[in-house]
Short mmCIF file of C-alpha atoms in Angstrom, two decimals:
data_model
loop_
_atom_site.label_atom_id
_atom_site.label_comp_id
_atom_site.label_asym_id
_atom_site.label_seq_id
_atom_site.Cartn_x
_atom_site.Cartn_y
_atom_site.Cartn_z
CA MET V 1 -21.64 30.31 14.17
CA THR V 2 -20.36 30.30 10.28
CA ASP V 3 -23.04 31.90 8.62
CA THR V 4 -22.85 34.40 11.35
CA LEU V 5 -18.83 35.12 10.55
CA ILE V 6 -20.14 35.14 6.45
CA LYS V 7 -23.51 37.75 7.19
CA GLN V 8 -20.70 39.83 9.39
CA LEU V 9 -18.23 40.14 6.60
CA LEU V 10 -21.34 40.46 4.31
CA ASN V 11 -22.78 43.41 6.04
CA SER V 12 -18.94 44.81 6.59
CA SER V 13 -18.07 44.93 2.68
CA ARG V 14 -21.50 46.58 1.75
CA VAL V 15 -21.17 43.09 -0.68
CA ASP V 16 -24.93 41.93 -0.27
CA GLU V 17 -26.44 45.61 -1.13
CA TRP V 18 -24.49 45.92 -4.52
CA MET V 19 -25.61 41.85 -5.38
CA THR V 20 -29.09 43.33 -4.38
CA GLU V 21 -28.06 46.15 -6.98
CA HIS V 22 -27.19 44.01 -9.60
CA GLY V 23 -30.26 41.52 -9.19
CA LEU V 24 -27.96 39.08 -7.46
CA GLY V 25 -29.60 39.33 -3.89
CA TRP V 26 -30.53 35.97 -4.44
CA LEU V 27 -26.63 34.56 -3.70
CA VAL V 28 -26.97 36.46 -0.22
CA SER V 29 -30.28 35.37 0.72
CA GLU V 30 -30.95 33.65 4.15
CA ARG V 31 -31.21 30.35 2.03
CA MET V 32 -27.92 31.08 0.57
CA VAL V 33 -25.64 31.70 3.38
CA GLU V 34 -26.87 28.96 5.08
CA THR V 35 -26.09 26.31 2.89
CA VAL V 36 -22.62 28.08 1.99
CA SER V 37 -21.76 28.34 6.14
CA VAL V 38 -23.28 23.91 6.19
CA VAL V 39 -20.64 23.73 2.98
CA ILE V 40 -17.57 25.31 5.13
CA GLY V 41 -18.05 23.52 8.04
CA ALA V 42 -18.46 20.27 6.86
CA VAL V 43 -15.00 20.82 4.72
CA ILE V 44 -13.43 22.45 7.99
CA VAL V 45 -14.44 19.20 9.74
CA TYR V 46 -13.17 16.32 7.26
CA TYR V 47 -9.45 17.83 7.02
CA LEU V 48 -9.40 18.14 10.89
CA GLY V 49 -10.88 14.70 11.18
CA ARG V 50 -8.29 13.22 8.73
CA ILE V 51 -5.82 15.11 10.65
CA PHE V 52 -7.74 12.98 13.69
CA ILE V 53 -7.14 9.67 11.96
CA THR V 54 -4.31 10.22 11.09
CA TRP V 55 -3.15 11.31 14.54
CA ALA V 56 -5.43 7.97 16.20
CA ILE V 57 -4.40 5.16 13.79
CA ARG V 58 -0.27 6.42 14.66
CA TYR V 59 -0.80 6.70 18.54
CA ALA V 60 -2.57 2.52 18.32
CA ILE V 61 -0.77 1.44 16.53
CA HIS V 62 3.29 2.04 17.36
CA SER V 63 1.75 1.52 20.91
CA THR V 64 0.49 -1.61 20.24
CA ALA V 65 3.86 -1.97 18.42
CA LYS V 66 6.06 -1.82 21.43
CA HIS V 67 4.63 -5.51 22.32
CA ARG V 68 5.49 -6.67 19.60
CA SER V 69 8.48 -7.29 17.45
CA TRP V 70 7.26 -5.42 14.53
CA HIS V 71 8.98 -3.81 12.09
CA ARG V 72 9.54 -0.68 11.22
CA LYS V 73 8.56 -1.40 7.63
CA ASP V 74 5.79 -3.51 8.67
CA ILE V 75 4.17 -0.93 11.22
CA GLU V 76 4.53 2.18 7.98
CA LYS V 77 2.18 -0.12 5.52
CA ARG V 78 0.08 -1.08 8.32
CA GLU V 79 -0.57 2.62 9.11
CA ASN V 80 -0.98 3.77 5.24
CA THR V 81 -3.10 0.77 5.18
CA LEU V 82 -5.92 2.13 7.69
CA THR V 83 -5.47 5.18 7.06
CA GLN V 84 -6.30 5.03 3.08
CA LEU V 85 -9.66 2.94 4.56
CA ILE V 86 -10.50 4.63 7.22
CA ARG V 87 -9.97 7.87 5.39
CA SER V 88 -12.42 6.66 2.92
CA PHE V 89 -15.12 6.37 5.11
CA TRP V 90 -14.94 9.71 6.75
CA ARG V 91 -14.90 11.33 3.27
CA ILE V 92 -18.15 9.18 2.52
CA THR V 93 -19.50 10.61 5.19
CA ILE V 94 -19.07 14.01 4.84
CA ILE V 95 -19.71 14.01 1.48
CA ALA V 96 -23.64 11.96 2.19
CA TYR V 97 -24.05 14.95 4.99
CA ILE V 98 -22.98 17.81 2.62
CA ALA V 99 -25.78 16.32 0.12
CA ALA V 100 -28.46 15.85 2.77
CA MET V 101 -28.23 19.50 3.76
CA VAL V 102 -27.65 21.26 0.65
CA ALA V 103 -31.15 19.43 -0.32
CA SER V 104 -33.13 19.73 3.15
CA LYS V 105 -31.75 24.15 2.69
CA LEU V 106 -31.11 25.00 -0.70
CA PHE V 107 -34.00 22.63 -2.19
CA TYR V 108 -36.50 22.18 1.16
CA PHE V 109 -36.15 18.83 0.45
CA ASP V 110 -37.15 16.80 3.21
CA LEU V 111 -34.72 13.91 3.28
CA SER V 112 -36.61 12.29 6.41
CA PRO V 113 -40.08 9.53 3.79
CA LEU V 114 -36.49 8.82 2.25
CA PHE V 115 -34.85 7.28 5.41
CA ALA V 116 -37.47 5.78 7.04
CA SER V 117 -37.72 4.41 4.11
CA ALA V 118 -34.22 3.10 3.75
CA GLY V 119 -35.07 -0.46 5.30
CA ILE V 120 -37.45 -1.24 2.59
CA ILE V 121 -34.70 0.26 -0.10
CA GLY V 122 -32.25 -2.14 1.59
CA VAL V 123 -34.07 -5.20 0.97
CA ALA V 124 -35.27 -4.50 -2.30
CA LEU V 125 -32.01 -3.39 -3.10
CA GLY V 126 -29.67 -6.42 -0.78
CA PHE V 127 -30.69 -9.22 -3.89
CA GLY V 128 -28.80 -6.79 -6.53
CA ALA V 129 -26.01 -5.67 -4.66
CA GLN V 130 -24.32 -9.03 -2.75
CA SER V 131 -21.41 -9.23 -4.76
CA LEU V 132 -20.51 -5.33 -3.37
CA VAL V 133 -21.41 -6.48 0.10
CA LYS V 134 -19.20 -9.67 0.02
CA ASP V 135 -16.33 -7.41 -1.34
CA PHE V 136 -17.26 -4.86 1.65
CA LEU V 137 -16.78 -7.69 4.63
CA ALA V 138 -13.93 -9.62 2.47
CA GLY V 139 -11.77 -5.89 2.60
CA ILE V 140 -12.73 -5.92 6.53
CA PHE V 141 -11.40 -8.99 7.33
CA ILE V 142 -8.35 -8.39 5.04
CA ILE V 143 -7.32 -5.28 6.75
CA ALA V 144 -8.82 -7.18 10.53
CA GLU V 145 -6.10 -10.42 9.69
CA ASN V 146 -3.41 -8.63 8.84
CA GLN V 147 -2.89 -10.59 5.32
CA TYR V 148 -1.40 -7.40 3.25
CA ARG V 149 -1.12 -4.01 2.99
CA VAL V 150 -0.40 -0.83 1.15
CA GLY V 151 3.68 -1.59 0.12
CA ASP V 152 3.59 -5.24 -0.01
CA VAL V 153 4.50 -7.36 -2.63
CA VAL V 154 2.34 -10.04 -3.29
CA ASP V 155 0.73 -12.95 -5.60
CA VAL V 156 -3.08 -12.81 -5.58
CA MET V 157 -4.92 -14.10 -8.43
CA GLY V 158 -2.79 -14.26 -10.90
CA ALA V 159 -1.68 -10.98 -10.51
CA SER V 160 1.59 -10.00 -9.30
CA GLY V 161 2.84 -6.84 -7.73
CA THR V 162 2.64 -4.18 -5.53
CA VAL V 163 -0.33 -3.25 -2.91
CA GLU V 164 -0.57 0.75 -3.99
CA ARG V 165 -4.57 0.44 -1.96
CA VAL V 166 -6.74 -1.54 -0.33
CA GLY V 167 -10.17 0.19 -1.30
CA THR V 168 -13.77 -0.92 1.03
CA ARG V 169 -14.61 -2.93 -2.75
CA SER V 170 -11.24 -3.85 -4.47
CA THR V 171 -7.10 -4.28 -3.93
CA VAL V 172 -5.28 -2.18 -6.51
CA LEU V 173 -1.75 -4.01 -7.99
CA ARG V 174 0.67 -1.92 -9.89
CA ASP V 175 3.04 -4.63 -11.64
CA ALA V 176 7.16 -4.69 -12.50
CA ASP V 177 5.33 -2.77 -16.28
CA GLY V 178 3.37 -0.57 -14.48
CA ASN V 179 0.13 -2.15 -15.33
CA VAL V 180 -2.51 -1.78 -12.82
CA HIS V 181 -4.55 -4.56 -11.71
CA TYR V 182 -7.87 -4.08 -9.76
CA LEU V 183 -8.87 -7.21 -8.08
CA PRO V 184 -12.13 -6.66 -6.22
CA ASN V 185 -11.52 -8.38 -2.72
CA GLY V 186 -14.67 -10.86 -2.24
CA THR V 187 -12.80 -12.79 -5.13
CA ILE V 188 -9.24 -12.67 -3.02
CA GLN V 189 -9.18 -16.37 -2.06
CA HIS V 190 -5.47 -17.44 -2.11
CA VAL V 191 -2.42 -14.74 -1.56
CA ILE V 192 1.23 -14.88 -1.38
CA ASN V 193 2.32 -11.99 0.52
CA LYS V 194 6.35 -11.96 -0.09
CA THR V 195 7.16 -8.87 2.41
CA MET V 196 5.58 -10.15 5.56
CA GLY V 197 7.66 -10.25 8.24
CA TYR V 198 11.35 -11.07 7.00
CA SER V 199 12.11 -12.14 3.06
CA MET V 200 14.00 -14.56 1.76
CA SER V 201 17.12 -13.59 -0.79
CA ARG V 202 17.45 -17.19 -2.15
CA PHE V 203 19.23 -18.11 -5.80
CA THR V 204 20.91 -20.22 -7.47
CA LEU V 205 24.51 -20.62 -9.49
CA GLN V 206 25.10 -23.22 -12.35
CA LEU V 207 29.27 -23.81 -12.35
CA ASP V 208 31.52 -26.03 -14.35
CA PRO V 209 30.87 -29.59 -13.00
CA SER V 210 35.30 -29.15 -12.82
CA SER V 211 35.13 -26.47 -10.13
CA ASP V 212 36.23 -26.62 -6.31
CA ILE V 213 32.60 -27.00 -5.15
CA SER V 214 34.00 -26.50 -1.07
CA ARG V 215 36.32 -23.26 -2.53
CA ALA V 216 32.90 -22.07 -4.00
CA ALA V 217 30.99 -22.38 -1.14
CA ASP V 218 34.24 -20.90 1.67
CA ILE V 219 33.54 -17.84 -1.38
CA ILE V 220 29.76 -17.80 -0.93
CA ASN V 221 30.10 -17.71 2.72
CA GLU V 222 32.54 -15.24 3.25
CA THR V 223 30.81 -12.98 0.47
CA GLY V 224 27.50 -13.20 2.82
CA GLN V 225 28.98 -12.14 5.84
CA GLN V 226 31.01 -9.05 4.05
CA LEU V 227 27.75 -8.11 3.15
CA SER V 228 26.16 -8.17 6.18
CA LYS V 229 28.93 -6.61 8.12
CA GLU V 230 28.63 -3.07 5.82
CA LYS V 231 26.91 -0.20 6.74
CA SER V 232 24.99 0.53 4.28
CA TRP V 233 23.41 -3.45 4.14
CA ASP V 234 23.70 -4.77 7.91
CA LYS V 235 19.97 -2.99 8.26
CA LYS V 236 19.11 -5.14 5.67
CA ILE V 237 20.54 -8.55 6.01
CA ILE V 238 19.14 -10.71 9.11
CA GLU V 239 20.96 -13.35 8.24
CA PRO V 240 23.92 -13.49 5.94
CA PRO V 241 23.34 -15.30 2.38
CA LYS V 242 25.29 -18.61 2.77
CA PHE V 243 25.60 -21.73 0.89
CA VAL V 244 22.65 -23.89 1.59
CA SER V 245 23.13 -27.14 -0.50
CA VAL V 246 24.05 -29.01 -4.07
CA GLY V 247 21.27 -28.73 -6.52
CA ASP V 248 20.68 -30.27 -10.02
CA ILE V 249 24.29 -32.25 -11.48
CA THR V 250 24.49 -32.41 -14.53
CA GLY V 251 27.42 -33.07 -17.65
CA ARG V 252 27.40 -29.87 -18.03
CA SER V 253 27.13 -27.52 -14.89
CA VAL V 254 26.54 -28.11 -10.63
CA GLU V 255 23.92 -26.06 -9.41
CA LEU V 256 24.54 -24.60 -6.00
CA ILE V 257 21.55 -23.19 -3.91
CA VAL V 258 21.93 -20.18 -1.87
CA ALA V 259 19.51 -18.65 0.25
CA GLY V 260 20.10 -15.73 3.56
CA LYS V 261 17.10 -14.41 5.77
CA VAL V 262 16.23 -10.06 5.11
CA GLN V 263 14.16 -7.17 6.00
CA PRO V 264 10.95 -7.58 3.50
CA SER V 265 10.68 -6.16 0.32
CA ASP V 266 15.47 -5.98 0.64
CA GLN V 267 15.72 -9.38 -1.02
CA TRP V 268 15.90 -8.48 -4.36
CA ALA V 269 18.75 -5.88 -3.69
CA VAL V 270 20.50 -8.19 -1.14
CA THR V 271 20.76 -11.19 -3.90
CA SER V 272 21.10 -8.62 -6.90
CA GLU V 273 24.53 -7.25 -4.82
CA MET V 274 25.18 -11.06 -4.00
CA ARG V 275 25.37 -11.83 -7.22
CA ARG V 276 27.57 -9.32 -8.71
CA ARG V 277 30.23 -10.05 -5.94
CA LEU V 278 30.12 -13.74 -6.39
CA LEU V 279 31.21 -12.84 -10.20
CA LYS V 280 33.64 -10.98 -9.25
CA GLU V 281 34.87 -13.43 -7.01
CA PHE V 282 34.77 -16.21 -8.92
CA GLU V 283 36.35 -14.50 -11.85
CA LYS V 284 39.24 -13.76 -9.23
CA GLN V 285 39.17 -17.28 -7.94
CA GLU V 286 39.24 -18.62 -11.39
CA ILE V 287 36.27 -20.74 -10.52
CA GLU V 288 34.26 -21.20 -13.91
CA LEU V 289 30.27 -20.86 -14.46
CA ALA V 290 28.47 -23.49 -16.71
CA VAL V 291 28.36 -22.63 -20.24
CA ILE V 292 24.54 -23.65 -20.84
CA PRO V 293 23.77 -24.45 -24.43
CA THR V 294 21.34 -22.50 -26.10
CA ALA V 295 19.08 -23.30 -29.13
CA ILE V 296 20.30 -22.97 -32.64
CA THR V 297 17.87 -21.85 -35.44
CA HIS V 298 19.13 -22.52 -38.97
CA LYS V 299 17.73 -19.95 -42.34
CA ASN V 300 16.91 -22.02 -44.97
#
């Protein structure tokens, strides 16, 4: 159908006659028209497929999420991860199809012997491509088991950062300094996901030993309750940050542990806001923070 449209367009505009007169007739030959039509059709199918893949994944995940207590961020991360992975497969398939059709129509290169010998070639290459197969299968299981998704903050084999892409062969992380880490999926044995389901806003405060610990604990609990009721924070906080326990006690400081349950990826923002408000309240209530001595270097 596409090649018919192209021929009609060339005939109606008389471009084919002009190109033939100027020695460019091969560009409007039957073989070239068929090749161009295949490429155009494949590109159209590719973009239609991308649209369908996005819709199908969104529909499947949202219909599944209705029966589970998935948070909105979890749904978005899973959508992005699956969309990237399946689009990669789709892109590779279309490129392979275009290459095969161009070779067949434009260069009369018969690919059937190549496909017939694919089994033998696969056995020969299998021994040298074991790591690639291992990475591919590991990536499939990472997605299937929902170990991490695009947008999660993770620690993977010594690398820490935000997952930017989960590919068929590797996982891409970007750390806090902007550095990009490429981790082959087959080498990933231990993953710490900091944003799966929910996160904990947990931090410590060092107070002067003479401070009223009970009063400090009350201030922490009141501040956490007030923060959780504010419109800009209530959707981020699941359980308000509160005083949990007394940690290490030394002659210079008393450690108070504060913790609360928050939505994934919101622990850093909640922790920062709690610290800011507690500093203000402690100063108002005259509760002193500990003075931690620092090492003094003497110049010769």
